[in-house]
PDB file of C-alpha atoms in Angstrom:
ATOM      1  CA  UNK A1334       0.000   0.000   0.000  1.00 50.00           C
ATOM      2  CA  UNK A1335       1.588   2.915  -0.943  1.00 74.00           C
ATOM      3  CA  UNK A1336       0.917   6.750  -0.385  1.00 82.00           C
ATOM      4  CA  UNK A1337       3.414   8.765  -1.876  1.00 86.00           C
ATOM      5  CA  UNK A1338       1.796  12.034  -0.363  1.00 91.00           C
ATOM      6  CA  UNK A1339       1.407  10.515   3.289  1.00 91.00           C
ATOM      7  CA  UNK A1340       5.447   9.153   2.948  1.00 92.00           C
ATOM      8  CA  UNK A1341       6.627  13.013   2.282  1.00 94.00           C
ATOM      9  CA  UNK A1342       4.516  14.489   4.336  1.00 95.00           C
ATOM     10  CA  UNK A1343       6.252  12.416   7.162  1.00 94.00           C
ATOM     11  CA  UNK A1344       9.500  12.269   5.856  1.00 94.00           C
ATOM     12  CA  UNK A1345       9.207  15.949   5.533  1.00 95.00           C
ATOM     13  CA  UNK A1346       7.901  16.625   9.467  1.00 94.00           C
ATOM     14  CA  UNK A1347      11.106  14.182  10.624  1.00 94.00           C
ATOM     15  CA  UNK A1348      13.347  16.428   8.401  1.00 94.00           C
ATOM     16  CA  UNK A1349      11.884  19.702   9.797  1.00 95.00           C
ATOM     17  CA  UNK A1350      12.384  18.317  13.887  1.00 95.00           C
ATOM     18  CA  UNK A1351      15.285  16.990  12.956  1.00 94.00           C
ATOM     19  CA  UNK A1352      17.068  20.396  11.533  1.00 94.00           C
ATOM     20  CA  UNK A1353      15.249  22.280  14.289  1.00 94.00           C
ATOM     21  CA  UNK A1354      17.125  19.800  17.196  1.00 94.00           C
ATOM     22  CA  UNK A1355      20.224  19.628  14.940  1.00 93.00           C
ATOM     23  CA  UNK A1356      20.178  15.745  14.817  1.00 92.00           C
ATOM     24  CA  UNK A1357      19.855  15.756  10.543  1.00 93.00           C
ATOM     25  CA  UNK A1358      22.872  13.563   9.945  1.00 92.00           C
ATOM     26  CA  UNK A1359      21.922  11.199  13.047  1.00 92.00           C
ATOM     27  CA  UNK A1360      18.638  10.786  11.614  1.00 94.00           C
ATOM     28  CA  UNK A1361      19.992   9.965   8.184  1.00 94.00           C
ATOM     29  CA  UNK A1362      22.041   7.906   9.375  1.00 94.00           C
ATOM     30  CA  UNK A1363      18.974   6.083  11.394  1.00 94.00           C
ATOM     31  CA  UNK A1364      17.056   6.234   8.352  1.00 94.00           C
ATOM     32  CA  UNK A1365      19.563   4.933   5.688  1.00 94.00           C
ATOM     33  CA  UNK A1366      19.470   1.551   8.310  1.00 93.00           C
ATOM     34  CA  UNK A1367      15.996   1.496   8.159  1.00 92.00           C
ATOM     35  CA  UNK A1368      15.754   1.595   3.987  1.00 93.00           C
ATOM     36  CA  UNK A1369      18.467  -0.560   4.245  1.00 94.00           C
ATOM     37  CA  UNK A1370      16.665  -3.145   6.380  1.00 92.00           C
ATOM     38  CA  UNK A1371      13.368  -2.839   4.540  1.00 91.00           C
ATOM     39  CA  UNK A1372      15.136  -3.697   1.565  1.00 92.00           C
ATOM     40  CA  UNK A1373      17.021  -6.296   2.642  1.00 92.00           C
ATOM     41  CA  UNK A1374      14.598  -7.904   4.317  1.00 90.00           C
ATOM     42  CA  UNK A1375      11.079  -8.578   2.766  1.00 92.00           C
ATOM     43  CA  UNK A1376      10.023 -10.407   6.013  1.00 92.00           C
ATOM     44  CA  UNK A1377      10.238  -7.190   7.890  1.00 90.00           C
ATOM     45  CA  UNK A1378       8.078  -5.226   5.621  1.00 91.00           C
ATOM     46  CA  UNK A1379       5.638  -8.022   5.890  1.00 92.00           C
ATOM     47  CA  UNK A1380       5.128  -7.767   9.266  1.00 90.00           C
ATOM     48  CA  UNK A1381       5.070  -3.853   9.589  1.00 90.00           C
ATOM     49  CA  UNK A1382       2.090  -3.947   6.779  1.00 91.00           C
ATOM     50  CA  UNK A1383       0.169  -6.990   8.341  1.00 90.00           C
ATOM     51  CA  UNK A1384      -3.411  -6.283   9.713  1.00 89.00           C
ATOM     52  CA  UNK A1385      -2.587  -9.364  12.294  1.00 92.00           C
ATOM     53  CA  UNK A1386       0.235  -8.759  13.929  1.00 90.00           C
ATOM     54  CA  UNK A1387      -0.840  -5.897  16.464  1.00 91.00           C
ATOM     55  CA  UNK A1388       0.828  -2.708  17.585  1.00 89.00           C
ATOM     56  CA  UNK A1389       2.516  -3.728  20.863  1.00 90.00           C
ATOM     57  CA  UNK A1390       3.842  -6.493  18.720  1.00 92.00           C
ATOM     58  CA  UNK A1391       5.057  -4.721  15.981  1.00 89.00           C
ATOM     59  CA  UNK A1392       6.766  -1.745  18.257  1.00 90.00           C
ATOM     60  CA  UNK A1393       8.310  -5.140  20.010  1.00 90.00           C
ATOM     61  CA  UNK A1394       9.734  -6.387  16.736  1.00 89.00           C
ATOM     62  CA  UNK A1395      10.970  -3.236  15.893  1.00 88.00           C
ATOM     63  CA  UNK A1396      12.850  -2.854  18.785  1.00 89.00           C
ATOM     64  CA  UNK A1397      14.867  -6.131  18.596  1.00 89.00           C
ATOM     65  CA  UNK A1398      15.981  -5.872  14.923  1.00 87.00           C
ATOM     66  CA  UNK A1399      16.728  -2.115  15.840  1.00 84.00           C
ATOM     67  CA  UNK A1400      16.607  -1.112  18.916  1.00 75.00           C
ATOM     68  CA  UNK A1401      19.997   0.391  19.967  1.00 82.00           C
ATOM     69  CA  UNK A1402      20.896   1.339  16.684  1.00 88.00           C
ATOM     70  CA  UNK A1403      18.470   3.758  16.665  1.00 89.00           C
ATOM     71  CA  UNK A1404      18.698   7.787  18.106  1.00 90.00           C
ATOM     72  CA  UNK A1405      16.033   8.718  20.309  1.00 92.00           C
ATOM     73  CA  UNK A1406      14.476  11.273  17.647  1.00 93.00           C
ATOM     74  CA  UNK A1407      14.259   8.453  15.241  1.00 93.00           C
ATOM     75  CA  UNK A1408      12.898   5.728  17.881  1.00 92.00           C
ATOM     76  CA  UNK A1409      10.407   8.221  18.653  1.00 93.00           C
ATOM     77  CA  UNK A1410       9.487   8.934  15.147  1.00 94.00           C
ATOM     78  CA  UNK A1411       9.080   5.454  14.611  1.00 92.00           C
ATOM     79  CA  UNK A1412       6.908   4.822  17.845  1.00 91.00           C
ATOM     80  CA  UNK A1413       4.681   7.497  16.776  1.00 93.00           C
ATOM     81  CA  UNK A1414       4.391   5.856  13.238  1.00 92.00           C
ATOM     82  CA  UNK A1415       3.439   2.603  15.291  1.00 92.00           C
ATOM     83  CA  UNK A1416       0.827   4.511  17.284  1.00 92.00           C
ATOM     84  CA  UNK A1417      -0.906   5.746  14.538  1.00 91.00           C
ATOM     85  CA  UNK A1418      -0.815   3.041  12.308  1.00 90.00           C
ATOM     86  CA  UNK A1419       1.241   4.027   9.898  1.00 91.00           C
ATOM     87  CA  UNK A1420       4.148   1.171  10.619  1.00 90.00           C
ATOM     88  CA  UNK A1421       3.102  -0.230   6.541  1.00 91.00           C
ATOM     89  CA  UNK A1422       4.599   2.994   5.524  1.00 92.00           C
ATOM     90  CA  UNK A1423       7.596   2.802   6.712  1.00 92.00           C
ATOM     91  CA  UNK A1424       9.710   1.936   3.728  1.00 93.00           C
ATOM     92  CA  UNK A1425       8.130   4.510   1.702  1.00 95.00           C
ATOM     93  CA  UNK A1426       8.610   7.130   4.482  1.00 95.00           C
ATOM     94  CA  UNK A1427      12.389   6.376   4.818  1.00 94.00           C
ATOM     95  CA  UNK A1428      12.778   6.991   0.726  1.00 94.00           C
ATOM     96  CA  UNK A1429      10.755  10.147   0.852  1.00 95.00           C
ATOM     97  CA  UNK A1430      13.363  11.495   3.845  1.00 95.00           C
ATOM     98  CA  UNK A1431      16.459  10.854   1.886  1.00 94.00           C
ATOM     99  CA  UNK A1432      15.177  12.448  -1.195  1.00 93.00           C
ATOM    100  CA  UNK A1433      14.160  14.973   0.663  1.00 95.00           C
ATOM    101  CA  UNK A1434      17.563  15.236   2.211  1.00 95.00           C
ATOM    102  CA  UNK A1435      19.328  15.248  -1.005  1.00 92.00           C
ATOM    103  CA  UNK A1436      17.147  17.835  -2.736  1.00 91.00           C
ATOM    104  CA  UNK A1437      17.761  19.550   0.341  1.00 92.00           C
ATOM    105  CA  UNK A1438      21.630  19.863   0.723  1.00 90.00           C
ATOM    106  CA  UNK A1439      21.377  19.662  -3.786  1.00 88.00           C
ATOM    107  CA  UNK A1440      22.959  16.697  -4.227  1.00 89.00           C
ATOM    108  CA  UNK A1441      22.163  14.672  -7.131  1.00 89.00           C
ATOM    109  CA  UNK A1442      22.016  11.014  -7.896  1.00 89.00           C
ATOM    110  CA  UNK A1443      23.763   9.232 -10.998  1.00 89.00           C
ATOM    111  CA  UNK A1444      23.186   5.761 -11.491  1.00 92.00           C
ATOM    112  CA  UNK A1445      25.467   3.642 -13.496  1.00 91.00           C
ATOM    113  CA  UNK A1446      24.540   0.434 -14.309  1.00 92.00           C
ATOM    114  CA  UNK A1447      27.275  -1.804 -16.149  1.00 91.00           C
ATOM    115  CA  UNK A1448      27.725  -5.752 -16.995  1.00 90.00           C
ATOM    116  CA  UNK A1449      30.807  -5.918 -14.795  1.00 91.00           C
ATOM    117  CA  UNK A1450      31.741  -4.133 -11.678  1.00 91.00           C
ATOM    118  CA  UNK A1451      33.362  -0.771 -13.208  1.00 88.00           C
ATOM    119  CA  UNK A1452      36.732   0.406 -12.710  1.00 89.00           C
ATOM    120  CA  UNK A1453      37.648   3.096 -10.799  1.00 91.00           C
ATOM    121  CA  UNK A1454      39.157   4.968 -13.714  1.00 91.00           C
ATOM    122  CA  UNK A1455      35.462   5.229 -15.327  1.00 87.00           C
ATOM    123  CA  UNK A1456      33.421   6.072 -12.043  1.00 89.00           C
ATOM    124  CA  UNK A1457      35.929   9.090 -11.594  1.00 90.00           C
ATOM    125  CA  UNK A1458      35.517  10.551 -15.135  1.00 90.00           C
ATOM    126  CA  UNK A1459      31.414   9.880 -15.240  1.00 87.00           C
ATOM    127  CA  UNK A1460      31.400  12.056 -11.878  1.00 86.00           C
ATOM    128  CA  UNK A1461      33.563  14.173 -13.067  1.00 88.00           C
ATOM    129  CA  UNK A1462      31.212  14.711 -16.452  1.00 87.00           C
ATOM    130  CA  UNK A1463      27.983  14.297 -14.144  1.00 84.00           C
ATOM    131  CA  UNK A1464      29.583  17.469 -11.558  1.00 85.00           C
ATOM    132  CA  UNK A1465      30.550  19.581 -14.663  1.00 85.00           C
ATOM    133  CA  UNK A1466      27.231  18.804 -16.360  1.00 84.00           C
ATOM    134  CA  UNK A1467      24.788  19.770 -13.125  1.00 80.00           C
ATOM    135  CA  UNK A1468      26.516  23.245 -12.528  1.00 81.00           C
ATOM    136  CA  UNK A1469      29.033  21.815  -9.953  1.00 74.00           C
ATOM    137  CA  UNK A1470      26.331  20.148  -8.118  1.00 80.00           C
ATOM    138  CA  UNK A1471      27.542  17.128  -4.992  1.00 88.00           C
ATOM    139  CA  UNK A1472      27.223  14.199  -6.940  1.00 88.00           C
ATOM    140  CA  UNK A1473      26.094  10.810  -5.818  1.00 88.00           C
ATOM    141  CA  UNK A1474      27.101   7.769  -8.453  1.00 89.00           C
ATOM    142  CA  UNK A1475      25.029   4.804  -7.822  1.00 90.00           C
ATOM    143  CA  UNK A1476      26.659   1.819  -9.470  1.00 92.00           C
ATOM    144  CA  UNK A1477      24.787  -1.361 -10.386  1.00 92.00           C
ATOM    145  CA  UNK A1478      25.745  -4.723 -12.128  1.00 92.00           C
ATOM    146  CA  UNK A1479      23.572  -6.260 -14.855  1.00 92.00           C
ATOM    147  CA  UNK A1480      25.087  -8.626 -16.716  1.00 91.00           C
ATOM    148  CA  UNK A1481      21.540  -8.447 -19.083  1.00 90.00           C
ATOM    149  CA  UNK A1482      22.867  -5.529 -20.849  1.00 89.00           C
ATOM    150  CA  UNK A1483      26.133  -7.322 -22.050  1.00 88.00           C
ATOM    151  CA  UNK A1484      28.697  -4.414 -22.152  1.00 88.00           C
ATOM    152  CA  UNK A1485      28.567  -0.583 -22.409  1.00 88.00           C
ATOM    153  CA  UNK A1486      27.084   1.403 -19.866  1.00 89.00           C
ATOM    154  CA  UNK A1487      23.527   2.907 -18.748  1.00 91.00           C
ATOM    155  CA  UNK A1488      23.561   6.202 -17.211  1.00 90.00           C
ATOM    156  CA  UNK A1489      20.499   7.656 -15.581  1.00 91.00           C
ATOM    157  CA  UNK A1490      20.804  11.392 -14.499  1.00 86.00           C
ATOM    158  CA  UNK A1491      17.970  13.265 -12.948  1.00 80.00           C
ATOM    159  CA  UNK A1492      15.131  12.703 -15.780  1.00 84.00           C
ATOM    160  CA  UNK A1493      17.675  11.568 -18.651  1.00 88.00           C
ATOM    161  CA  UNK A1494      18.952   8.372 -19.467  1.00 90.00           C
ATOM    162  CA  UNK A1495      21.979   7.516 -21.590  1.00 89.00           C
ATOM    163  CA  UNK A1496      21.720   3.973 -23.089  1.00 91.00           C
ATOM    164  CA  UNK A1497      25.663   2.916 -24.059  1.00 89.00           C
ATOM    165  CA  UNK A1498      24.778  -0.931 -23.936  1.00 90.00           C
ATOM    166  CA  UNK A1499      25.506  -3.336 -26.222  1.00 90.00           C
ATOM    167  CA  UNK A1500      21.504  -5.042 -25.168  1.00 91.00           C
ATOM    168  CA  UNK A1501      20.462  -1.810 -26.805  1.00 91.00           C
ATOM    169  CA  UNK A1502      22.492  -1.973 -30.137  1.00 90.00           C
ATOM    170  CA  UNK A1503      22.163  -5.187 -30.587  1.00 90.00           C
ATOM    171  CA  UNK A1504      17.717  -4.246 -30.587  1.00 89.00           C
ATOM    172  CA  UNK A1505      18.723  -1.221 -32.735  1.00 88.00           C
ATOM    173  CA  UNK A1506      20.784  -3.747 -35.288  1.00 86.00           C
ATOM    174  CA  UNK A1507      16.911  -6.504 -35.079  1.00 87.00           C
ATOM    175  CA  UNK A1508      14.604  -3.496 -35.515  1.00 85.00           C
ATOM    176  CA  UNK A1509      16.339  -2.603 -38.946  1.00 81.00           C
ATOM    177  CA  UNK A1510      16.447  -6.195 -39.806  1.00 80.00           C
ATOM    178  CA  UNK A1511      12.431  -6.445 -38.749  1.00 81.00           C
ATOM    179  CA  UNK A1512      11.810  -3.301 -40.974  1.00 81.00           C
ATOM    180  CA  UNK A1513      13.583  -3.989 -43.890  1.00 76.00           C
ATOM    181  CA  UNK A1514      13.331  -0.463 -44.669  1.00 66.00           C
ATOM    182  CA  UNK A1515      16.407  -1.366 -47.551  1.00 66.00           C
ATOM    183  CA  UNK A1516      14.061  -3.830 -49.529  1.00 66.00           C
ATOM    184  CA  UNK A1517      11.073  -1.679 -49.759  1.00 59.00           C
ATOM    185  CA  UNK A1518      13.244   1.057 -51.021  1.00 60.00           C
ATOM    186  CA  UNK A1519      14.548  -1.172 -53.977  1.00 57.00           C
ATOM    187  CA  UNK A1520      10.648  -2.343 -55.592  1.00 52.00           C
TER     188      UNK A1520
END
């Protein structure tokens, strides 16, 4: 069930406490674990969204996968969430703070997905490119394997995406073959 309004609208009240105590990077920090466990752990999710398990159970759960990791802001964020029912929307909430975060402090996310783990060499020189190309904006490079696309590169900045990949010549090269465009030219 998600609500992108309700997740930013949240995310958004955590980010304004959380500059107004001077806690942001804590809570980041708390929040980054939390994305990170709700994506690494489909089981958790599960239980925050289910209509069975009940409150003092869920808080309980919460607590011993997190407990001590957690700052008090963010453990009472995420009791409040609990209180109000709003547990199920915890994954979306956590997004909707770091992108809120980012847009904040303008940084910008590049995602580079490749076939094999790139070199160091190339990550330098696309944020290099990325940096120049965003009016010196802090760029974040987001790298991804997918050995699907077969070589080359896919770059995905802000709204734009730059398709390098061999996956995508090689549909290029079948389209032309499919449309024969040659043959129809020669009757």
């Amino acid at each position: 069930m998600q609500n992108p309004r309700l997740a930013a609208r949240y995310a958004k009240s955590l980010l304004d406490i959380a500059l107004e105590q001077n806690q942001v990077d804590a809570t980041l920090n708390d929040i980054r674990l939390l994305d990170k466990v709700s994506m690494d752990s489909r089981d958790f999710v599960n239980v925050l969204r289910s209509p069975i398990i009940n409150a003092d159970k869920k808080q309980a759960i919460i607590e011993a996968v997190l407990g001590s990791k957690l700052a008090p802001l963010t453990k009472a964020f995420v009791t409040l969430l609990v209180k109000k029912g709003r547990e199920g929307n915890l994954p979306e909430i956590a997004k909707a703070f770091i992108n809120q975060y980012k847009e904040m402090k303008g940084i910008k996310t590049v995602k580079l997905t490749t076939a094999v783990p790139a070199s160091d060499a190339l990550k330098n020189k696309i944020l290099e490119r990325a940096t120049a190309s965003l009016n010196n904006a802090q760029v974040e490079l987001l790298e991804t394997v997918n050995p699907d696309i077969l070589g080359g590169f896919v770059l995905e900045m802000d709204d734009k995406l730059f398709d390098a990949s061999i996956r995508r010549d090689l549909n290029d090269v079948r389209n032309q073959f499919l449309n024969n465009i040659y043959v129809s030219q020669i009757r």
